[in-house]
Amino acid sequence: MSYWIDTHCHLDAAEFGAQTSLVRSRAASENVVHCVLPAVEVANFEAVRALAHAGGDSYALGIHPLYVAKALDADLATLDACLLRYRDDPRLVAVGEIGLDFFVPELCQSPLRERQTDFYLAQLRLARKHGLPVILHVRKSADPLLKGLRSVAGPSGAPWQGIAHAFNGSEQQAQAFLGLGLKLGFGGALTYERALQLRRLASKLPLEAIVMETDAPDMPPHWIYKTALQRAHGEPQGRNEPAELPRIGAELARLRGLSTEVFAAATTRNALDALPRLRALCPPQASHHVG
């Protein structure tokens, strides 16, 4: 039997409304044994923590680059205080979702470009201070993210732990993240046949590099996505959720020429390596399954 860990989903998103328990139950029925819920702003810190405890999952605390524009400078102190307050909570597994986004035009311009970078570096330092892995938002920003990781690591170059989420960079950038100790997250984007570069990269990377994620309700696989024309003809846009992870994983397993069982076991093991606190949280059958 294949067991899966969804290393990145936003179950607190408004799209799920009051259906969070049902969504989590559907995932469990598909052998998604654990979900990691990253925060995106101070305002949802307590929501992701509560959901993680209610569902037997885990959470990360951080300020997402898309939320930096409305974040207060004091929010970094709040994050620091929360990481200290919950340091003994085994379900707190990382600092995230943090990073840089240079896809959104206004975030590429001053002053938001510099503010993003300031928040990113400050949160990397908090991850080091509290001894936690990082969950990184990478969108048109791989090289500056890598620069920040190296800068905060300092002369010692101590390795990082964590995940470069929704990775879609070059093979050279992938190898650089791996060289710093991170895993690479893949999800629904790789299910599109036109995503040739992403599919090729995900197929040839070392197996130990990969973790699986849905980014639910975002990053829908191709069987959920509806084009603008389809929506105009009344077809509702599908909602991505963690229950889709096994089908996404099976697609990547097929591309790599592996059985689903072997691939699921490997990516689960990789998730436990990336976020070590998961080892104490995963169901015994999943932990046993990966050896």
CSV table of C-alpha atoms in Angstrom, one decimal:
chain,number,residue,atom,x,y,z
A,1,MET,CA,0.0,0.0,0.0
A,2,SER,CA,1.2,3.5,-0.8
A,3,TYR,CA,1.3,6.2,1.9
A,4,TRP,CA,1.7,9.9,1.0
A,5,ILE,CA,2.7,13.1,2.8
A,6,ASP,CA,1.3,16.3,1.4
A,7,THR,CA,4.2,18.7,2.3
A,8,HIS,CA,2.3,21.8,1.4
A,9,CYS,CA,-1.4,22.6,1.5
A,10,HIS,CA,-3.5,25.5,2.8
A,11,LEU,CA,-6.4,23.9,4.5
A,12,ASP,CA,-7.3,27.2,6.2
A,13,ALA,CA,-8.0,28.8,2.8
A,14,ALA,CA,-11.4,30.4,2.3
A,15,GLU,CA,-12.1,28.0,-0.7
A,16,PHE,CA,-12.5,25.1,1.8
A,17,GLY,CA,-15.0,27.0,4.0
A,18,ALA,CA,-16.6,24.7,6.5
A,19,GLN,CA,-15.5,21.6,4.6
A,20,THR,CA,-12.1,21.2,6.0
A,21,SER,CA,-12.9,18.1,8.0
A,22,LEU,CA,-14.5,16.5,4.9
A,23,VAL,CA,-11.5,17.5,2.7
A,24,ARG,CA,-9.1,16.0,5.3
A,25,SER,CA,-11.2,12.8,5.5
A,26,ARG,CA,-11.1,12.4,1.7
A,27,ALA,CA,-7.4,12.7,1.8
A,28,ALA,CA,-7.1,10.1,4.5
A,29,SER,CA,-9.2,7.7,2.5
A,30,GLU,CA,-6.6,8.1,-0.3
A,31,ASN,CA,-3.8,7.2,2.1
A,32,VAL,CA,-2.5,10.8,2.5
A,33,VAL,CA,-1.4,10.2,6.0
A,34,HIS,CA,-0.2,13.7,6.8
A,35,CYS,CA,-0.5,17.3,5.7
A,36,VAL,CA,1.8,20.2,6.4
A,37,LEU,CA,-0.1,23.5,6.7
A,38,PRO,CA,2.1,26.6,6.1
A,39,ALA,CA,0.9,30.0,7.4
A,40,VAL,CA,1.1,33.0,5.1
A,41,GLU,CA,0.6,35.9,7.5
A,42,VAL,CA,0.4,36.6,11.2
A,43,ALA,CA,-3.4,36.7,11.0
A,44,ASN,CA,-3.6,33.0,10.2
A,45,PHE,CA,-0.9,31.6,12.6
A,46,GLU,CA,-3.5,30.4,15.1
A,47,ALA,CA,-5.8,29.0,12.3
A,48,VAL,CA,-3.1,26.7,10.9
A,49,ARG,CA,-2.0,25.6,14.3
A,50,ALA,CA,-5.6,24.7,15.3
A,51,LEU,CA,-6.2,22.9,12.1
A,52,ALA,CA,-3.0,20.9,12.4
A,53,HIS,CA,-3.9,19.8,15.9
A,54,ALA,CA,-7.5,19.0,14.9
A,55,GLY,CA,-6.5,16.9,11.9
A,56,GLY,CA,-3.4,15.2,13.3
A,57,ASP,CA,-1.2,17.2,10.9
A,58,SER,CA,1.6,19.8,11.3
A,59,TYR,CA,2.1,23.4,10.5
A,60,ALA,CA,4.7,26.1,9.7
A,61,LEU,CA,4.7,29.7,10.7
A,62,GLY,CA,5.9,32.5,8.4
A,63,ILE,CA,5.1,35.5,6.3
A,64,HIS,CA,4.5,34.8,2.6
A,65,PRO,CA,6.1,37.3,0.1
A,66,LEU,CA,2.7,38.1,-1.4
A,67,TYR,CA,1.6,39.3,2.1
A,68,VAL,CA,4.7,41.4,2.8
A,69,ALA,CA,3.0,44.5,1.3
A,70,LYS,CA,0.4,44.6,4.1
A,71,ALA,CA,2.6,43.2,6.8
A,72,LEU,CA,3.9,45.4,9.7
A,73,ASP,CA,7.5,45.5,10.7
A,74,ALA,CA,6.3,44.3,14.1
A,75,ASP,CA,5.0,41.1,12.5
A,76,LEU,CA,8.6,39.8,12.4
A,77,ALA,CA,8.8,40.2,16.2
A,78,THR,CA,5.4,38.5,16.5
A,79,LEU,CA,6.7,35.6,14.4
A,80,ASP,CA,9.8,35.3,16.7
A,81,ALA,CA,7.6,35.3,19.8
A,82,CYS,CA,5.3,32.6,18.3
A,83,LEU,CA,8.2,30.4,17.4
A,84,LEU,CA,9.4,30.7,21.0
A,85,ARG,CA,6.0,30.2,22.5
A,86,TYR,CA,5.4,27.0,20.4
A,87,ARG,CA,8.9,25.7,20.4
A,88,ASP,CA,7.8,22.6,22.3
A,89,ASP,CA,4.8,21.9,20.1
A,90,PRO,CA,5.8,18.9,18.1
A,91,ARG,CA,3.4,19.9,15.3
A,92,LEU,CA,5.4,23.1,14.5
A,93,VAL,CA,7.8,21.7,11.9
A,94,ALA,CA,9.2,24.7,10.0
A,95,VAL,CA,9.3,28.4,9.3
A,96,GLY,CA,7.2,29.0,6.2
A,97,GLU,CA,5.8,29.9,3.9
A,98,ILE,CA,8.6,32.4,3.3
A,99,GLY,CA,10.6,33.5,0.2
A,100,LEU,CA,10.6,35.8,-2.8
A,101,ASP,CA,8.1,36.3,-5.6
A,102,PHE,CA,9.4,38.1,-8.7
A,103,PHE,CA,6.5,37.0,-10.9
A,104,VAL,CA,4.0,39.6,-9.7
A,105,PRO,CA,5.1,42.9,-11.4
A,106,GLU,CA,4.5,45.2,-8.4
A,107,LEU,CA,6.6,43.0,-6.2
A,108,CYS,CA,9.6,43.4,-8.6
A,109,GLN,CA,9.7,47.2,-8.1
A,110,SER,CA,10.9,49.4,-5.2
A,111,PRO,CA,10.0,49.5,-2.4
A,112,LEU,CA,8.4,46.1,-2.3
A,113,ARG,CA,11.3,44.3,-3.9
A,114,GLU,CA,13.6,45.4,-1.1
A,115,ARG,CA,10.9,44.8,1.5
A,116,GLN,CA,10.4,41.2,0.3
A,117,THR,CA,14.1,40.6,0.6
A,118,ASP,CA,14.3,42.1,4.1
A,119,PHE,CA,11.5,39.9,5.3
A,120,TYR,CA,13.0,36.9,3.7
A,121,LEU,CA,16.4,37.3,5.2
A,122,ALA,CA,14.9,38.1,8.6
A,123,GLN,CA,12.8,34.9,8.5
A,124,LEU,CA,15.8,32.9,7.5
A,125,ARG,CA,17.6,34.2,10.5
A,126,LEU,CA,14.7,33.3,12.7
A,127,ALA,CA,14.7,29.7,11.3
A,128,ARG,CA,18.4,29.5,12.3
A,129,LYS,CA,17.7,31.0,15.7
A,130,HIS,CA,14.9,28.5,16.5
A,131,GLY,CA,16.6,25.5,14.8
A,132,LEU,CA,13.8,24.9,12.3
A,133,PRO,CA,13.7,24.0,8.6
A,134,VAL,CA,12.3,26.4,6.0
A,135,ILE,CA,9.5,26.1,3.5
A,136,LEU,CA,10.4,28.4,0.6
A,137,HIS,CA,8.2,30.1,-2.0
A,138,VAL,CA,10.1,30.1,-5.2
A,139,ARG,CA,8.6,32.0,-8.2
A,140,LYS,CA,11.0,33.6,-10.6
A,141,SER,CA,13.3,34.0,-7.7
A,142,ALA,CA,15.6,30.9,-7.4
A,143,ASP,CA,18.9,32.7,-7.6
A,144,PRO,CA,18.1,35.5,-5.1
A,145,LEU,CA,16.7,32.8,-2.7
A,146,LEU,CA,19.9,30.8,-3.0
A,147,LYS,CA,22.0,34.0,-2.4
A,148,GLY,CA,20.0,34.6,0.8
A,149,LEU,CA,20.4,31.0,2.0
A,150,ARG,CA,24.2,31.3,1.5
A,151,SER,CA,24.4,34.7,3.1
A,152,VAL,CA,22.5,33.7,6.3
A,153,ALA,CA,24.4,30.4,6.5
A,154,GLY,CA,27.6,32.5,6.8
A,155,PRO,CA,31.2,31.3,6.5
A,156,SER,CA,30.4,28.0,8.2
A,157,GLY,CA,28.1,27.1,5.4
A,158,ALA,CA,26.0,25.0,7.8
A,159,PRO,CA,23.4,23.1,5.7
A,160,TRP,CA,19.8,23.9,5.7
A,161,GLN,CA,16.8,21.6,6.0
A,162,GLY,CA,13.4,22.2,4.4
A,163,ILE,CA,11.7,22.4,1.0
A,164,ALA,CA,11.9,24.7,-2.1
A,165,HIS,CA,8.1,24.6,-2.7
A,166,ALA,CA,6.6,24.3,-6.2
A,167,PHE,CA,10.0,24.2,-7.8
A,168,ASN,CA,10.1,25.2,-11.4
A,169,GLY,CA,13.7,26.3,-12.0
A,170,SER,CA,16.6,25.0,-14.0
A,171,GLU,CA,18.6,21.9,-13.3
A,172,GLN,CA,21.5,24.0,-12.2
A,173,GLN,CA,19.3,25.8,-9.7
A,174,ALA,CA,17.8,22.5,-8.5
A,175,GLN,CA,21.3,21.2,-7.9
A,176,ALA,CA,22.2,24.3,-5.9
A,177,PHE,CA,19.2,24.0,-3.6
A,178,LEU,CA,20.0,20.3,-3.1
A,179,GLY,CA,23.6,21.2,-2.4
A,180,LEU,CA,22.4,23.4,0.5
A,181,GLY,CA,20.4,20.6,2.0
A,182,LEU,CA,16.9,21.3,0.7
A,183,LYS,CA,14.4,19.1,-1.0
A,184,LEU,CA,12.3,20.1,-4.0
A,185,GLY,CA,8.5,20.1,-3.9
A,186,PHE,CA,6.5,19.0,-6.9
A,187,GLY,CA,2.7,19.0,-7.5
A,188,GLY,CA,0.0,19.4,-10.0
A,189,ALA,CA,2.0,21.6,-12.4
A,190,LEU,CA,3.9,18.5,-13.6
A,191,THR,CA,0.7,16.8,-14.7
A,192,TYR,CA,0.4,19.1,-17.8
A,193,GLU,CA,2.0,17.6,-20.9
A,194,ARG,CA,3.0,21.1,-22.1
A,195,ALA,CA,5.1,21.5,-19.0
A,196,LEU,CA,8.0,19.9,-20.8
A,197,GLN,CA,10.9,21.4,-18.9
A,198,LEU,CA,9.3,20.7,-15.5
A,199,ARG,CA,8.5,17.1,-16.4
A,200,ARG,CA,11.9,16.5,-17.7
A,201,LEU,CA,13.5,17.9,-14.6
A,202,ALA,CA,11.3,16.0,-12.2
A,203,SER,CA,12.1,12.8,-14.1
A,204,LYS,CA,15.8,13.1,-14.0
A,205,LEU,CA,16.5,14.5,-10.5
A,206,PRO,CA,17.9,12.1,-7.9
A,207,LEU,CA,15.0,10.3,-6.2
A,208,GLU,CA,16.1,11.5,-2.8
A,209,ALA,CA,15.6,15.2,-4.0
A,210,ILE,CA,11.8,15.0,-4.3
A,211,VAL,CA,8.9,15.6,-2.0
A,212,MET,CA,5.2,15.8,-3.1
A,213,GLU,CA,2.7,18.5,-2.4
A,214,THR,CA,-0.6,19.8,-3.7
A,215,ASP,CA,-0.5,23.5,-2.6
A,216,ALA,CA,-4.2,23.0,-2.3
A,217,PRO,CA,-6.5,24.8,-3.1
A,218,ASP,CA,-4.0,26.2,-5.7
A,219,MET,CA,-1.8,24.5,-8.3
A,220,PRO,CA,-4.6,22.2,-9.7
A,221,PRO,CA,-3.6,19.1,-11.7
A,222,HIS,CA,-4.7,19.0,-15.3
A,223,TRP,CA,-7.8,16.9,-14.7
A,224,ILE,CA,-9.2,19.7,-12.4
A,225,TYR,CA,-8.2,22.8,-14.3
A,226,LYS,CA,-10.8,24.5,-16.5
A,227,THR,CA,-9.8,27.0,-19.2
A,228,ALA,CA,-11.4,30.4,-19.4
A,229,LEU,CA,-13.5,29.2,-22.4
A,230,GLN,CA,-14.7,26.2,-20.4
A,231,ARG,CA,-15.6,28.4,-17.5
A,232,ALA,CA,-17.4,30.8,-19.8
A,233,HIS,CA,-19.6,27.9,-20.9
A,234,GLY,CA,-20.6,27.2,-17.3
A,235,GLU,CA,-18.1,24.6,-16.3
A,236,PRO,CA,-17.0,25.3,-12.7
A,237,GLN,CA,-13.3,25.5,-11.9
A,238,GLY,CA,-12.3,22.4,-9.9
A,239,ARG,CA,-10.8,22.8,-6.4
A,240,ASN,CA,-7.5,21.2,-5.7
A,241,GLU,CA,-7.3,19.3,-2.4
A,242,PRO,CA,-4.9,16.8,-0.7
A,243,ALA,CA,-6.8,13.8,-1.9
A,244,GLU,CA,-5.4,14.5,-5.4
A,245,LEU,CA,-1.8,13.8,-4.2
A,246,PRO,CA,-1.7,10.1,-5.0
A,247,ARG,CA,-2.8,10.6,-8.6
A,248,ILE,CA,-0.3,13.4,-9.0
A,249,GLY,CA,2.4,11.2,-7.5
A,250,ALA,CA,1.4,8.3,-9.7
A,251,GLU,CA,2.0,10.5,-12.7
A,252,LEU,CA,5.5,11.4,-11.7
A,253,ALA,CA,6.2,7.8,-10.8
A,254,ARG,CA,5.2,6.8,-14.3
A,255,LEU,CA,7.4,9.5,-15.8
A,256,ARG,CA,10.3,8.1,-13.8
A,257,GLY,CA,9.6,4.5,-14.6
A,258,LEU,CA,8.9,3.6,-11.0
A,259,SER,CA,6.1,1.8,-9.3
A,260,THR,CA,3.7,4.0,-7.4
A,261,GLU,CA,4.6,2.1,-4.2
A,262,VAL,CA,8.3,2.6,-4.5
A,263,PHE,CA,7.9,6.3,-5.4
A,264,ALA,CA,5.5,7.0,-2.5
A,265,ALA,CA,7.8,5.3,0.0
A,266,ALA,CA,10.8,7.4,-1.3
A,267,THR,CA,9.0,10.7,-1.2
A,268,THR,CA,7.6,10.0,2.2
A,269,ARG,CA,11.1,9.2,3.4
A,270,ASN,CA,12.4,12.5,1.8
A,271,ALA,CA,9.7,14.5,3.6
A,272,LEU,CA,10.8,13.0,6.9
A,273,ASP,CA,14.3,14.0,6.1
A,274,ALA,CA,13.3,17.6,5.1
A,275,LEU,CA,11.1,18.2,8.1
A,276,PRO,CA,12.5,15.9,10.9
A,277,ARG,CA,9.7,16.6,13.4
A,278,LEU,CA,7.4,14.7,11.1
A,279,ARG,CA,9.0,11.4,12.2
A,280,ALA,CA,7.2,11.5,15.5
A,281,LEU,CA,3.9,12.5,13.9
A,282,CYS,CA,3.5,10.1,11.0
A,283,PRO,CA,1.3,7.1,11.5
A,284,PRO,CA,3.4,4.0,12.4
A,285,GLN,CA,2.5,2.2,9.2
A,286,ALA,CA,3.9,5.1,7.1
A,287,SER,CA,7.1,5.3,9.1
A,288,HIS,CA,7.5,1.5,8.9
A,289,HIS,CA,6.8,1.5,5.2
A,290,VAL,CA,9.7,3.8,4.5
A,291,GLY,CA,12.1,1.8,6.7
